[in-house]
């Protein structure tokens, strides 16, 4: 960057920083650059250019399996077979247990599991996710069924559940088709953690009475704290179920503990211990099925422990889901919470395992996948289903290779639906409760993560606990709304109260240690906050621009929620550090504004010894500003008018780091960027004169590197070219250039003021 009022080939260095003496024969005046203005027409043209391939790719993207199914091979097959059979063995007891959470018969859990794994792979972009009944969504579905059934007792529970699945599936699928998957990003990690933790506590507390055998004496679907109170109130009524439930729960944790330790001690057998650990749920259910059979085989009419009961063979509830206007209207208020649970569980799980296994997940396509699954599932009798964290983790560790693994899980479920239903009669309800408690226990956030929340953001830590407490003392649905609403309010507050900073210059010596242990030093300027609020060493003293020049850095979009907040702070500090251009704007008391904070005698408020500078220029660092809206622009225009009146001359507005052409267009439309003096400070760079714009980026880079390394000996003809539009002298490449331009215009203004003063003096003397 050089200051060049006259450019003939030799460029004078600026005294404020190091520069390189350039002697290029081509004058800069012959290398003018004028940036083309963006237009809506050109923007639309770029968006709809070559529409046929885009439309084709859009519809092909609905079926991702087409991109890999033709490459399917035997290696993939064995990986998918093992993972699919493993998940199938786990999902059978889990789905029957979760159906109880949803107030449905166990077969509906099997139906939901079958449809989920059989349909999802057609539309999936995640190989790991396993679709089916999950604890949180099942508990929420049960709450919805309770409420709707009280309003319309003539409707069967599974009919209401199917209608809820169809409606929520349609909403989610529509969001995916419209490519609105980004809305999931508005749900932050603390909200997700609060939702999972609160739901896990709610579900676990609701299952403890079933585990202990006193669940029939009170309503276990009340708020968590009420269930806790009632459980201890009726603790004396626990029965033989407690023996089965507590031992089953202990065995589940014991097997996991032993297998985890054994895998660490014997790493060569880690795979074996992994599968034993993975299948512990199936082993425990089979073991306690046998124990339950031995206890109750002589008491089938009046069993001594709670049994699962008869499970019909085959798909007994296939058909078109019943949805009428009355039912749809009743379900409408429950759709937001159901859709939120569908999305945040599934998308969060899919993205997490995509990052772990190094592949990309498309949230929009995952919405379509989960939407289609829930739209077609009710035709088989299914209720709402989404991605399961525990089964997804198992599927991933089992070595799944493609989404087709769900097909093998579906075969296992079909076998259970048609061949194993008579055995399910003897399954202990207490052991199923142990399975649920064991599964949701992993959803509770760990203390180390909570500690990290506190260290990173205490406010979000409080939001987490607020949502958990609401879930405990109210219900899961209210906890979801509180966590998301609180996080949304915090986001809006942070946008509205975004802070700008006045910055000053610090000259630094950058030390570079080369490969041969030589030390090189480079000197450059950086700009840090004057109040050192960014943690800069307090011994570092940033140099304020002075002379009525201010540099103000903005870190967020300059939008309607925060524009006034930015400029109010900026103007107040400018007023405190500068003097007005006209010291006596009001000649008498009647001319003063009513809200002016002053005395009844304006002449006494004038300070003749005020040494503060007069406002000259304002440099706005827009490097961190991605967007500027109409309200923000109008705010800048109003402040410009205010400062011009205050300074009693036209204040120069310089902008740095305008990375968005639409921001430039907006500023130009309001009269920013232009100057009567033209551009006096240029940022230029060397470029080959014969560069071909048709070349690729790599080819042009090679040409430039070759030119620099050979010092013009390669035959190239380097020239100096301006980086920015030469017609916009108040738009700058960096803060150094903007500051030099402001200083240059200050000297011009002072010279002009001196000439005016001398002319006035001569006229008076004559």
XYZ file of C-alpha atoms in Angstrom:
766
model
C 0.000 0.000 0.000
C 1.464 3.340 -1.006
C 0.456 6.945 -0.984
C 0.614 8.210 -4.552
C -0.734 11.617 -5.473
C 1.207 11.382 -8.749
C 2.016 7.967 -10.094
C 4.881 7.760 -12.547
C 6.590 4.570 -11.446
C 8.192 5.526 -8.116
C 6.051 5.226 -4.998
C 6.762 7.001 -1.743
C 6.656 4.921 1.450
C 4.271 5.859 4.230
C 6.104 6.721 7.456
C 3.694 4.768 9.662
C 4.715 1.323 8.455
C 7.318 -0.475 6.371
C 6.791 -0.495 2.621
C 8.618 -1.820 -0.404
C 10.009 0.536 -3.033
C 8.436 -0.409 -6.333
C 9.731 0.656 -9.717
C 7.369 -0.637 -12.336
C 7.266 1.051 -15.745
C 3.523 0.768 -16.150
C 1.701 3.708 -14.530
C -1.250 2.915 -12.291
C -3.358 5.407 -14.177
C -3.432 2.989 -17.113
C -4.728 0.145 -14.886
C -8.025 1.560 -13.710
C -10.548 -0.727 -12.067
C -14.229 -0.009 -11.665
C -16.324 -2.580 -9.894
C -19.552 -3.592 -11.604
C -22.660 -3.029 -9.536
C -24.773 -6.047 -8.512
C -28.311 -6.144 -9.866
C -31.312 -8.261 -9.044
C -31.483 -9.330 -12.682
C -27.910 -10.671 -12.651
C -28.508 -12.376 -9.316
C -31.590 -14.147 -10.650
C -29.723 -15.066 -13.808
C -26.977 -16.791 -11.839
C -29.548 -18.683 -9.774
C -31.550 -19.993 -12.724
C -28.614 -20.590 -15.073
C -28.778 -24.119 -16.539
C -32.013 -25.032 -14.720
C -32.393 -28.522 -16.189
C -29.406 -30.124 -14.419
C -30.356 -28.407 -11.157
C -33.941 -29.674 -11.362
C -32.715 -33.155 -12.256
C -30.247 -33.214 -9.357
C -32.932 -31.895 -7.011
C -35.235 -34.846 -7.666
C -32.410 -37.401 -7.780
C -31.277 -36.170 -4.361
C -34.529 -37.554 -2.916
C -33.145 -41.076 -3.420
C -29.521 -41.096 -2.215
C -29.290 -44.887 -2.456
C -28.967 -44.499 -6.249
C -25.466 -43.078 -5.726
C -24.103 -46.195 -4.004
C -26.368 -49.210 -4.588
C -24.709 -50.123 -7.914
C -21.364 -50.399 -6.061
C -22.708 -52.770 -3.414
C -20.296 -55.644 -2.775
C -19.746 -58.670 -0.572
C -17.595 -56.781 1.946
C -20.358 -54.279 2.498
C -22.885 -57.109 2.707
C -21.158 -58.872 5.618
C -20.754 -55.627 7.553
C -24.414 -54.714 7.025
C -25.594 -58.242 7.874
C -23.809 -58.330 11.234
C -24.893 -54.801 12.169
C -28.468 -55.370 10.994
C -28.939 -58.616 12.891
C -27.428 -57.063 16.030
C -29.784 -54.086 15.931
C -32.715 -56.363 15.147
C -32.070 -58.419 18.279
C -31.955 -55.242 20.384
C -34.900 -53.394 18.901
C -37.425 -56.160 19.621
C -37.444 -55.884 23.444
C -36.854 -52.119 23.321
C -39.751 -51.457 20.952
C -42.202 -53.466 23.041
C -41.064 -51.607 26.161
C -41.354 -48.195 24.479
C -44.841 -49.015 23.216
C -45.885 -49.160 26.854
C -44.575 -45.613 27.310
C -46.842 -44.580 24.454
C -49.884 -46.222 26.146
C -50.065 -48.757 23.312
C -50.000 -52.539 23.119
C -46.513 -54.054 22.552
C -47.196 -55.087 18.949
C -47.370 -51.436 17.883
C -43.759 -51.019 18.927
C -42.810 -53.937 16.687
C -44.776 -52.427 13.785
C -43.021 -49.088 14.184
C -39.614 -50.740 14.330
C -40.260 -52.765 11.184
C -41.434 -49.823 9.083
C -38.642 -47.579 10.310
C -35.774 -49.866 9.309
C -37.403 -51.037 6.064
C -38.227 -47.609 4.600
C -35.467 -45.379 5.902
C -32.621 -46.815 3.836
C -34.224 -45.639 0.568
C -33.930 -41.990 1.608
C -31.049 -42.013 4.114
C -27.799 -40.078 3.940
C -26.616 -41.644 7.218
C -25.479 -45.252 7.320
C -25.565 -45.399 11.111
C -28.984 -44.107 12.147
C -31.555 -46.674 13.232
C -35.191 -45.524 12.981
C -37.847 -46.823 15.337
C -39.571 -46.188 18.668
C -37.521 -44.166 21.145
C -38.155 -43.442 24.800
C -38.654 -39.670 24.689
C -40.920 -39.600 21.649
C -42.907 -42.561 22.997
C -43.423 -40.787 26.321
C -44.544 -37.643 24.499
C -46.883 -39.709 22.318
C -48.376 -41.279 25.429
C -49.090 -37.821 26.869
C -50.796 -36.774 23.638
C -52.883 -39.954 23.525
C -54.015 -39.425 27.130
C -55.164 -35.878 26.420
C -56.922 -36.655 23.127
C -58.559 -39.808 24.471
C -60.111 -37.814 27.318
C -61.632 -35.466 24.728
C -62.767 -38.227 22.338
C -63.083 -41.513 24.278
C -64.664 -43.217 21.267
C -61.321 -43.119 19.429
C -58.929 -46.003 20.005
C -55.453 -45.071 21.197
C -53.647 -46.601 18.210
C -55.894 -44.628 15.834
C -54.844 -41.368 17.515
C -51.189 -42.447 17.430
C -51.335 -43.241 13.716
C -52.942 -39.889 12.935
C -50.246 -38.108 14.940
C -47.543 -39.955 12.999
C -49.059 -39.061 9.605
C -49.505 -35.369 10.403
C -46.068 -34.927 11.957
C -44.494 -36.876 9.106
C -46.152 -34.611 6.533
C -44.837 -31.496 8.293
C -41.289 -32.834 8.558
C -41.282 -34.073 4.954
C -42.494 -30.683 3.717
C -39.699 -28.952 5.630
C -37.194 -31.214 3.913
C -38.642 -30.679 0.438
C -38.478 -26.910 0.962
C -34.841 -27.288 2.090
C -35.467 -25.839 5.545
C -33.146 -28.190 7.378
C -31.163 -25.250 8.705
C -33.897 -24.518 11.262
C -32.529 -27.376 13.367
C -29.372 -25.295 13.864
C -31.429 -22.845 15.928
C -31.682 -25.459 18.678
C -28.425 -25.140 20.661
C -26.620 -27.881 22.536
C -27.745 -26.770 26.056
C -31.390 -26.911 24.968
C -30.880 -30.351 23.478
C -29.071 -31.544 26.613
C -31.792 -30.109 28.865
C -34.511 -31.757 26.806
C -32.775 -35.146 26.887
C -31.896 -34.959 30.589
C -35.328 -33.768 31.698
C -37.062 -36.374 29.538
C -34.798 -39.139 30.854
C -35.572 -38.203 34.462
C -39.281 -38.046 33.658
C -39.291 -41.454 31.964
C -37.069 -43.173 34.535
C -39.174 -41.937 37.456
C -42.309 -43.068 35.662
C -40.895 -46.584 35.230
C -39.632 -47.089 38.782
C -43.120 -47.902 40.145
C -43.503 -50.556 37.402
C -40.075 -51.878 38.310
C -41.093 -52.127 41.979
C -44.666 -53.325 41.477
C -46.707 -50.485 43.034
C -47.533 -48.720 39.751
C -51.255 -49.627 39.821
C -51.935 -47.578 42.940
C -51.355 -44.135 41.361
C -50.922 -42.374 38.040
C -47.338 -42.803 36.838
C -47.823 -40.271 34.011
C -48.092 -37.306 36.342
C -45.329 -34.768 36.741
C -42.028 -36.277 37.817
C -42.075 -34.803 41.305
C -45.614 -36.141 41.944
C -44.619 -39.634 40.813
C -41.615 -39.439 43.122
C -43.815 -38.428 46.088
C -46.466 -41.064 45.394
C -43.888 -43.787 44.913
C -42.559 -43.288 48.436
C -46.085 -42.881 49.719
C -46.985 -46.370 48.450
C -43.561 -47.999 48.882
C -44.985 -50.591 51.269
C -47.073 -52.085 48.437
C -44.053 -53.229 46.395
C -44.188 -56.934 45.545
C -42.363 -59.749 43.779
C -41.951 -57.550 40.688
C -39.310 -55.594 42.610
C -37.111 -58.685 42.862
C -37.269 -59.237 39.105
C -36.906 -55.553 38.206
C -34.036 -54.658 40.523
C -31.988 -57.741 39.683
C -32.585 -57.230 35.948
C -31.440 -53.597 36.237
C -28.380 -54.616 38.238
C -27.532 -57.334 35.707
C -27.731 -54.877 32.800
C -25.256 -52.514 34.433
C -23.062 -55.360 35.677
C -22.693 -56.927 32.222
C -21.826 -53.555 30.720
C -19.249 -52.864 33.425
C -17.600 -56.283 33.075
C -17.512 -56.170 29.267
C -16.096 -52.650 29.222
C -13.316 -53.560 31.668
C -12.624 -56.861 29.919
C -12.311 -55.140 26.518
C -9.734 -52.763 28.013
C -7.789 -55.575 29.647
C -7.957 -57.960 26.667
C -7.918 -55.721 23.563
C -7.480 -58.689 21.232
C -10.928 -59.913 22.294
C -12.559 -56.482 22.311
C -14.880 -57.396 19.438
C -16.270 -60.374 21.317
C -16.883 -58.350 24.463
C -18.495 -55.639 22.358
C -21.142 -58.024 21.009
C -21.766 -59.533 24.442
C -22.224 -56.040 25.831
C -24.436 -55.024 22.904
C -26.744 -58.024 23.228
C -27.060 -57.790 27.016
C -30.609 -56.416 26.699
C -31.729 -59.463 24.700
C -29.938 -61.834 27.108
C -31.541 -60.248 30.156
C -35.019 -60.272 28.616
C -34.673 -63.952 27.660
C -33.347 -64.858 31.104
C -36.157 -63.095 32.928
C -38.702 -64.416 30.445
C -37.670 -67.894 31.583
C -37.819 -66.870 35.262
C -41.213 -65.248 34.747
C -42.493 -68.390 33.018
C -41.335 -70.599 35.877
C -42.969 -68.322 38.459
C -46.292 -67.885 36.667
C -46.874 -71.048 34.617
C -49.151 -72.454 37.331
C -50.888 -69.071 37.821
C -51.689 -67.980 34.271
C -55.167 -66.763 35.178
C -53.805 -64.709 38.073
C -50.047 -64.222 37.569
C -47.827 -63.502 40.554
C -45.849 -60.865 38.612
C -46.865 -58.402 35.899
C -46.658 -59.934 32.437
C -46.580 -58.382 28.982
C -49.647 -60.342 27.947
C -50.880 -61.649 24.629
C -49.235 -60.223 21.518
C -51.167 -60.932 18.290
C -49.330 -62.653 15.456
C -48.696 -60.745 12.230
C -49.822 -57.247 11.193
C -53.270 -57.042 12.749
C -53.713 -53.282 12.310
C -52.816 -52.710 8.682
C -55.051 -50.257 6.892
C -55.572 -46.643 5.922
C -55.080 -44.362 8.952
C -58.224 -42.637 10.168
C -57.895 -38.844 10.126
C -60.922 -36.593 10.132
C -61.273 -32.859 10.692
C -62.130 -33.306 14.363
C -59.074 -35.430 15.121
C -56.727 -33.274 13.038
C -57.893 -30.134 14.843
C -57.369 -31.757 18.225
C -53.843 -32.874 17.293
C -52.845 -29.499 15.875
C -51.640 -28.029 19.173
C -49.413 -31.073 19.811
C -47.725 -31.004 16.399
C -45.005 -28.426 17.252
C -43.625 -30.421 20.179
C -43.862 -33.714 18.270
C -42.096 -32.277 15.220
C -39.392 -30.741 17.402
C -38.685 -34.078 19.098
C -38.678 -35.879 15.754
C -36.155 -33.438 14.358
C -33.761 -32.719 17.192
C -33.248 -36.357 18.111
C -32.807 -37.600 14.577
C -30.752 -34.757 13.074
C -28.532 -34.428 16.128
C -27.787 -38.162 16.097
C -27.215 -38.268 12.329
C -24.836 -35.277 12.356
C -22.949 -36.589 15.366
C -22.223 -39.985 13.844
C -21.516 -38.400 10.475
C -18.714 -36.390 12.102
C -17.448 -39.429 14.023
C -17.297 -41.623 10.900
C -16.218 -38.863 8.497
C -19.125 -38.537 6.090
C -21.582 -35.758 5.310
C -25.210 -35.876 6.375
C -27.798 -33.782 4.521
C -30.322 -32.469 7.091
C -32.887 -31.706 4.384
C -32.790 -35.257 3.043
C -32.907 -36.687 6.563
C -36.096 -34.680 7.134
C -37.582 -36.243 4.013
C -36.502 -39.705 5.185
C -38.014 -39.385 8.631
C -41.112 -37.685 7.208
C -41.790 -40.456 4.681
C -41.183 -43.095 7.365
C -43.822 -41.568 9.625
C -46.239 -40.936 6.753
C -46.263 -44.555 5.579
C -45.679 -46.274 8.921
C -49.307 -45.903 10.122
C -50.491 -47.989 7.158
C -48.818 -50.881 9.005
C -50.057 -49.772 12.430
C -46.963 -47.773 13.437
C -46.855 -44.765 15.749
C -44.312 -41.848 15.593
C -40.691 -42.988 15.301
C -37.327 -41.291 14.957
C -33.613 -42.020 15.286
C -32.476 -43.933 18.369
C -29.174 -42.900 19.938
C -28.449 -46.238 21.642
C -29.259 -48.396 18.606
C -27.385 -46.017 16.285
C -24.280 -46.242 18.461
C -24.498 -50.037 18.463
C -25.050 -50.136 14.712
C -22.021 -47.940 14.144
C -19.735 -49.974 16.417
C -20.957 -53.226 14.862
C -19.327 -52.203 11.575
C -22.281 -51.099 9.435
C -21.234 -50.157 5.897
C -24.406 -48.810 4.232
C -28.007 -47.860 5.153
C -29.099 -51.223 3.673
C -28.345 -52.797 7.057
C -31.857 -51.764 8.070
C -33.194 -54.390 5.691
C -31.614 -57.174 7.759
C -32.960 -55.670 10.980
C -36.409 -55.706 9.395
C -36.085 -59.433 8.654
C -35.384 -60.149 12.326
C -38.425 -58.097 13.358
C -40.626 -59.936 10.833
C -39.463 -63.205 12.368
C -40.438 -61.942 15.815
C -43.860 -60.682 14.651
C -44.810 -63.996 13.024
C -42.931 -66.638 15.065
C -42.152 -65.369 18.556
C -45.369 -63.691 19.676
C -46.556 -66.625 21.867
C -43.308 -66.372 23.846
C -43.760 -62.649 24.450
C -46.737 -63.372 26.695
C -44.366 -64.364 29.540
C -42.106 -61.308 29.333
C -41.892 -59.596 32.710
C -43.130 -55.996 32.818
C -40.606 -55.295 35.574
C -37.724 -56.448 33.355
C -39.028 -54.222 30.528
C -39.083 -51.304 32.970
C -35.457 -52.126 33.834
C -34.605 -52.043 30.122
C -36.200 -48.587 29.759
C -34.500 -47.156 32.852
C -31.171 -48.563 31.700
C -31.621 -47.070 28.206
C -32.660 -43.569 29.276
C -29.931 -43.416 31.912
C -27.432 -42.797 29.127
C -29.376 -39.701 28.062
C -28.672 -37.870 31.325
C -25.870 -35.363 30.878
C -22.605 -36.092 32.654
C -21.254 -33.783 35.395
C -18.115 -33.064 33.352
C -20.257 -31.717 30.516
C -22.244 -29.592 32.967
C -18.994 -28.168 34.300
C -17.979 -27.300 30.758
C -21.316 -25.529 30.194
C -20.627 -23.362 33.246
C -17.114 -22.534 32.099
C -18.181 -21.637 28.569
C -21.480 -19.827 29.142
C -23.027 -19.441 32.625
C -26.228 -18.052 31.087
C -26.774 -21.181 28.996
C -25.946 -23.254 32.067
C -28.889 -21.579 33.831
C -31.122 -22.138 30.801
C -30.257 -25.840 30.969
C -31.361 -26.096 34.591
C -34.493 -24.016 34.003
C -35.630 -26.420 31.272
C -34.836 -29.495 33.384
C -36.746 -28.107 36.373
C -39.770 -27.251 34.214
C -39.737 -30.795 32.812
C -39.627 -32.268 36.319
C -42.389 -30.087 37.724
C -44.564 -29.937 34.600
C -44.071 -32.220 31.585
C -41.740 -32.945 28.680
C -43.663 -30.703 26.283
C -43.339 -27.623 28.485
C -39.658 -28.368 29.036
C -39.089 -28.381 25.270
C -40.794 -25.024 24.831
C -38.947 -23.429 27.757
C -35.510 -24.557 26.574
C -36.036 -23.442 22.978
C -37.782 -20.178 23.892
C -35.066 -19.281 26.414
C -32.291 -20.024 23.942
C -34.091 -18.041 21.240
C -34.535 -15.075 23.575
C -30.834 -15.216 24.475
C -29.903 -15.268 20.783
C -32.086 -12.229 20.049
C -30.667 -10.390 23.051
C -27.114 -11.062 21.910
C -27.930 -9.803 18.418
C -29.699 -6.704 19.719
C -26.995 -5.861 22.256
C -24.007 -6.595 20.051
C -21.104 -4.360 21.020
C -18.807 -2.294 18.833
C -15.318 -1.249 19.883
C -13.098 1.751 19.292
C -9.698 0.433 18.265
C -6.194 1.812 18.175
C -3.018 0.936 16.312
C -0.248 -1.264 17.705
C 2.969 -1.822 15.758
C 4.130 -5.398 16.201
C 7.281 -7.306 15.312
C 6.304 -10.736 14.059
C 9.086 -13.208 14.821
C 9.482 -16.020 12.278
C 11.651 -19.060 13.087
C 12.827 -20.648 9.826
C 13.678 -24.294 9.222
C 17.432 -23.590 9.480
C 16.936 -21.960 12.927
C 17.293 -18.469 11.547
C 15.110 -15.716 12.962
C 13.424 -13.188 10.715
C 11.351 -10.244 11.832
C 8.476 -8.561 10.017
C 6.854 -5.341 11.166
C 3.182 -4.652 10.664
C 0.246 -2.896 12.318
C -2.650 -4.481 14.114
C -5.682 -2.769 15.650
C -6.883 -3.723 19.120
C -9.639 -2.290 21.362
C -8.596 0.851 23.173
C -10.118 -0.492 26.392
C -8.225 -3.823 25.917
C -11.474 -5.725 26.478
C -10.232 -8.570 24.272
C -7.660 -9.648 26.867
C -4.690 -7.865 25.301
C -1.670 -7.542 27.576
C -2.363 -4.458 29.754
C 1.219 -3.284 29.159
C 0.409 -2.893 25.467
C -0.696 0.676 24.773
C -2.766 1.022 21.591
C -2.317 4.380 19.870
C -5.581 6.239 19.401
C -5.902 7.779 15.916
C -6.413 11.260 17.434
C -6.921 14.486 15.486
C -10.671 13.918 15.416
C -10.320 10.512 13.699
C -12.071 7.477 15.182
C -11.878 3.806 14.208
C -14.950 1.807 15.230
C -15.083 -1.958 14.784
C -18.404 -3.823 14.387
C -18.543 -7.567 15.023
C -22.058 -8.557 13.918
C -24.488 -7.870 11.110
C -25.610 -4.227 11.075
C -29.337 -4.948 11.263
C -32.498 -3.408 12.657
C -32.264 -5.025 16.133
C -28.762 -3.725 16.874
C -28.108 -0.723 14.599
C -29.248 1.870 17.144
C -27.309 0.152 19.933
C -24.114 0.284 17.886
C -24.419 3.943 16.922
C -25.602 5.227 20.314
C -22.412 4.043 21.983
C -20.325 5.325 19.101
C -21.878 8.817 19.062
C -21.734 9.219 22.852
C -18.012 8.499 22.933
C -17.348 10.794 19.963
C -19.192 13.616 21.721
C -17.176 13.073 24.885
C -13.801 13.159 23.094
C -14.374 15.983 20.601
C -15.655 19.538 20.662
C -18.516 20.903 18.632
C -17.682 22.788 15.447
C -19.812 25.740 16.537
C -19.207 26.480 20.194
C -22.266 28.766 20.435
C -25.017 27.324 18.261
C -27.754 29.036 20.319
C -27.638 32.812 20.797
C -30.369 32.933 23.400
C -32.365 30.737 25.767
C -35.350 30.511 23.428
C -33.341 28.779 20.698
C -32.236 25.947 22.982
C -34.015 22.587 22.628
C -36.189 21.788 25.624
C -34.265 18.598 26.462
C -30.759 20.071 26.274
C -28.842 19.445 29.506
C -27.398 22.938 30.137
C -27.842 26.048 32.267
C -29.993 29.128 31.691
C -26.924 31.040 30.520
C -25.462 29.390 27.381
C -22.522 31.767 27.193
C -21.231 30.448 30.538
C -21.083 26.893 29.179
C -18.555 27.804 26.506
C -15.032 26.669 27.315
C -12.493 28.779 25.468
C -9.693 26.481 26.620
C -11.301 23.314 25.189
C -8.361 21.534 23.555
C -10.359 18.581 22.303
C -10.104 18.079 18.535
C -12.926 18.751 16.148
C -14.474 15.637 14.607
C -12.910 14.984 11.218
C -13.356 11.367 10.101
C -14.979 8.130 11.177
C -13.576 4.776 10.046
C -16.001 1.850 10.316
C -14.445 -1.619 10.294
C -17.076 -3.734 8.549
C -14.885 -6.846 8.299
C -17.238 -8.768 10.587
C -20.457 -7.446 9.039
C -22.119 -9.970 6.699
C -25.398 -8.078 6.224
C -26.737 -4.522 6.183
C -30.498 -3.964 6.050
C -32.627 -0.913 5.290
C -33.034 0.071 8.938
C -29.315 -0.199 9.560
C -28.531 1.930 6.497
C -31.051 4.588 7.524
C -29.449 4.633 10.955
C -26.073 5.369 9.356
C -27.609 8.169 7.277
C -29.210 9.723 10.361
C -25.974 9.551 12.345
C -24.052 11.058 9.428
C -26.444 14.013 9.408
C -26.183 14.327 13.197
C -22.379 14.344 13.178
C -22.206 16.819 10.291
C -24.337 19.249 12.306
C -22.264 18.634 15.423
C -18.899 19.126 13.693
C -20.223 22.012 11.580
C -18.636 20.511 8.479
C -18.886 17.367 6.430
C -17.432 14.410 8.352
C -15.589 11.826 6.251
C -16.958 8.277 6.527
C -14.489 5.519 5.623
C -15.448 1.835 5.363
C -13.096 -1.125 5.651
C -13.636 -4.793 4.866
C -16.792 -4.622 2.731
C -16.870 -8.258 1.680
C -20.437 -8.250 0.389
C -21.219 -6.511 -2.918
C -24.775 -5.898 -1.752
C -23.490 -3.950 1.266
C -21.462 -1.791 -1.133
C -24.514 -1.258 -3.302
C -26.581 -0.201 -0.261
C -23.920 2.226 1.001
C -23.441 3.762 -2.438
C -27.199 4.297 -2.750
C -27.057 6.406 0.431
C -24.121 8.488 -0.775
C -21.310 6.717 1.081
C -17.995 5.877 -0.548
C -17.513 9.020 -2.650
C -15.248 11.992 -1.974
C -14.686 15.356 -3.653
C -10.924 14.862 -3.327
C -10.869 11.518 -5.122
C -8.654 8.625 -4.033
C -5.372 9.826 -2.531
C -4.211 6.544 -0.956
C -4.159 3.345 -2.973
C -3.777 -0.342 -2.179
C -2.171 -1.963 -5.198
C -0.683 -5.309 -6.080
C 1.534 -6.720 -8.774
C -0.108 -8.754 -11.502
C 1.029 -10.155 -14.861
C -0.032 -7.933 -17.708
C -0.842 -10.879 -19.967
C -2.871 -12.968 -17.494
C -5.709 -14.929 -19.081
C -8.971 -14.674 -17.148
C -10.028 -18.024 -18.612
C -7.257 -19.741 -16.637
C -8.056 -21.658 -13.494
C -7.134 -20.292 -10.090
C -4.215 -22.733 -9.847
C -2.823 -21.704 -13.248
C -2.935 -17.995 -12.394
C -1.283 -18.708 -9.041
C 1.573 -20.509 -10.782
C 2.053 -17.592 -13.196
C 2.215 -15.099 -10.308
C 4.628 -17.234 -8.261
C 6.857 -17.728 -11.305
C 6.871 -13.975 -11.944
C 7.854 -13.186 -8.361
C 10.520 -15.902 -8.068
C 12.248 -14.970 -11.344
C 12.035 -11.224 -10.667
C 10.510 -10.412 -14.052
C 13.060 -12.557 -15.931
C 10.430 -14.997 -17.135
C 9.116 -12.720 -19.824
C 6.003 -11.681 -17.968
C 5.165 -7.994 -17.866
C 4.080 -7.167 -14.291
C 2.005 -4.092 -13.573
C 0.544 -2.440 -10.516
C -3.218 -2.724 -10.351
C -5.610 -1.275 -7.766
C -7.409 -3.734 -5.533
C -10.605 -1.712 -5.128
C -12.771 0.505 -7.296
C -10.904 3.770 -7.937
C -14.204 5.703 -8.001
C -14.957 4.814 -4.369
C -12.080 6.415 -2.449
C -13.748 5.943 0.956
C -13.974 2.143 0.608
C -10.664 0.666 1.748
C -8.837 -2.644 1.730
C -7.613 -2.442 5.325
C -7.450 -0.154 8.336
C -3.957 1.122 7.517
C -5.153 2.417 4.172
C -8.269 3.974 5.708
C -6.226 5.707 8.413
C -3.711 7.068 5.882
C -6.572 8.372 3.728
C -8.186 10.069 6.737
C -4.890 11.712 7.688
C -4.327 12.855 4.099
C -7.782 14.422 3.920
C -7.184 16.090 7.294
C -4.103 17.896 5.967
C -6.082 19.021 2.941
C -8.866 20.295 5.194
C -6.406 22.172 7.431
C -4.738 23.759 4.408
C -8.134 24.840 3.114
C -9.063 26.267 6.520
C -5.780 28.219 6.682
C -6.391 29.698 3.235
C -9.929 30.684 4.246
C -8.644 32.316 7.432
C -5.930 34.277 5.600
C -8.415 35.419 2.955
C -10.821 36.603 5.622
C -8.023 38.455 7.419
C -6.896 40.196 4.222
C -10.433 41.247 3.418
C -10.910 42.645 6.898
C -7.611 44.566 6.753
C -8.447 46.117 3.409
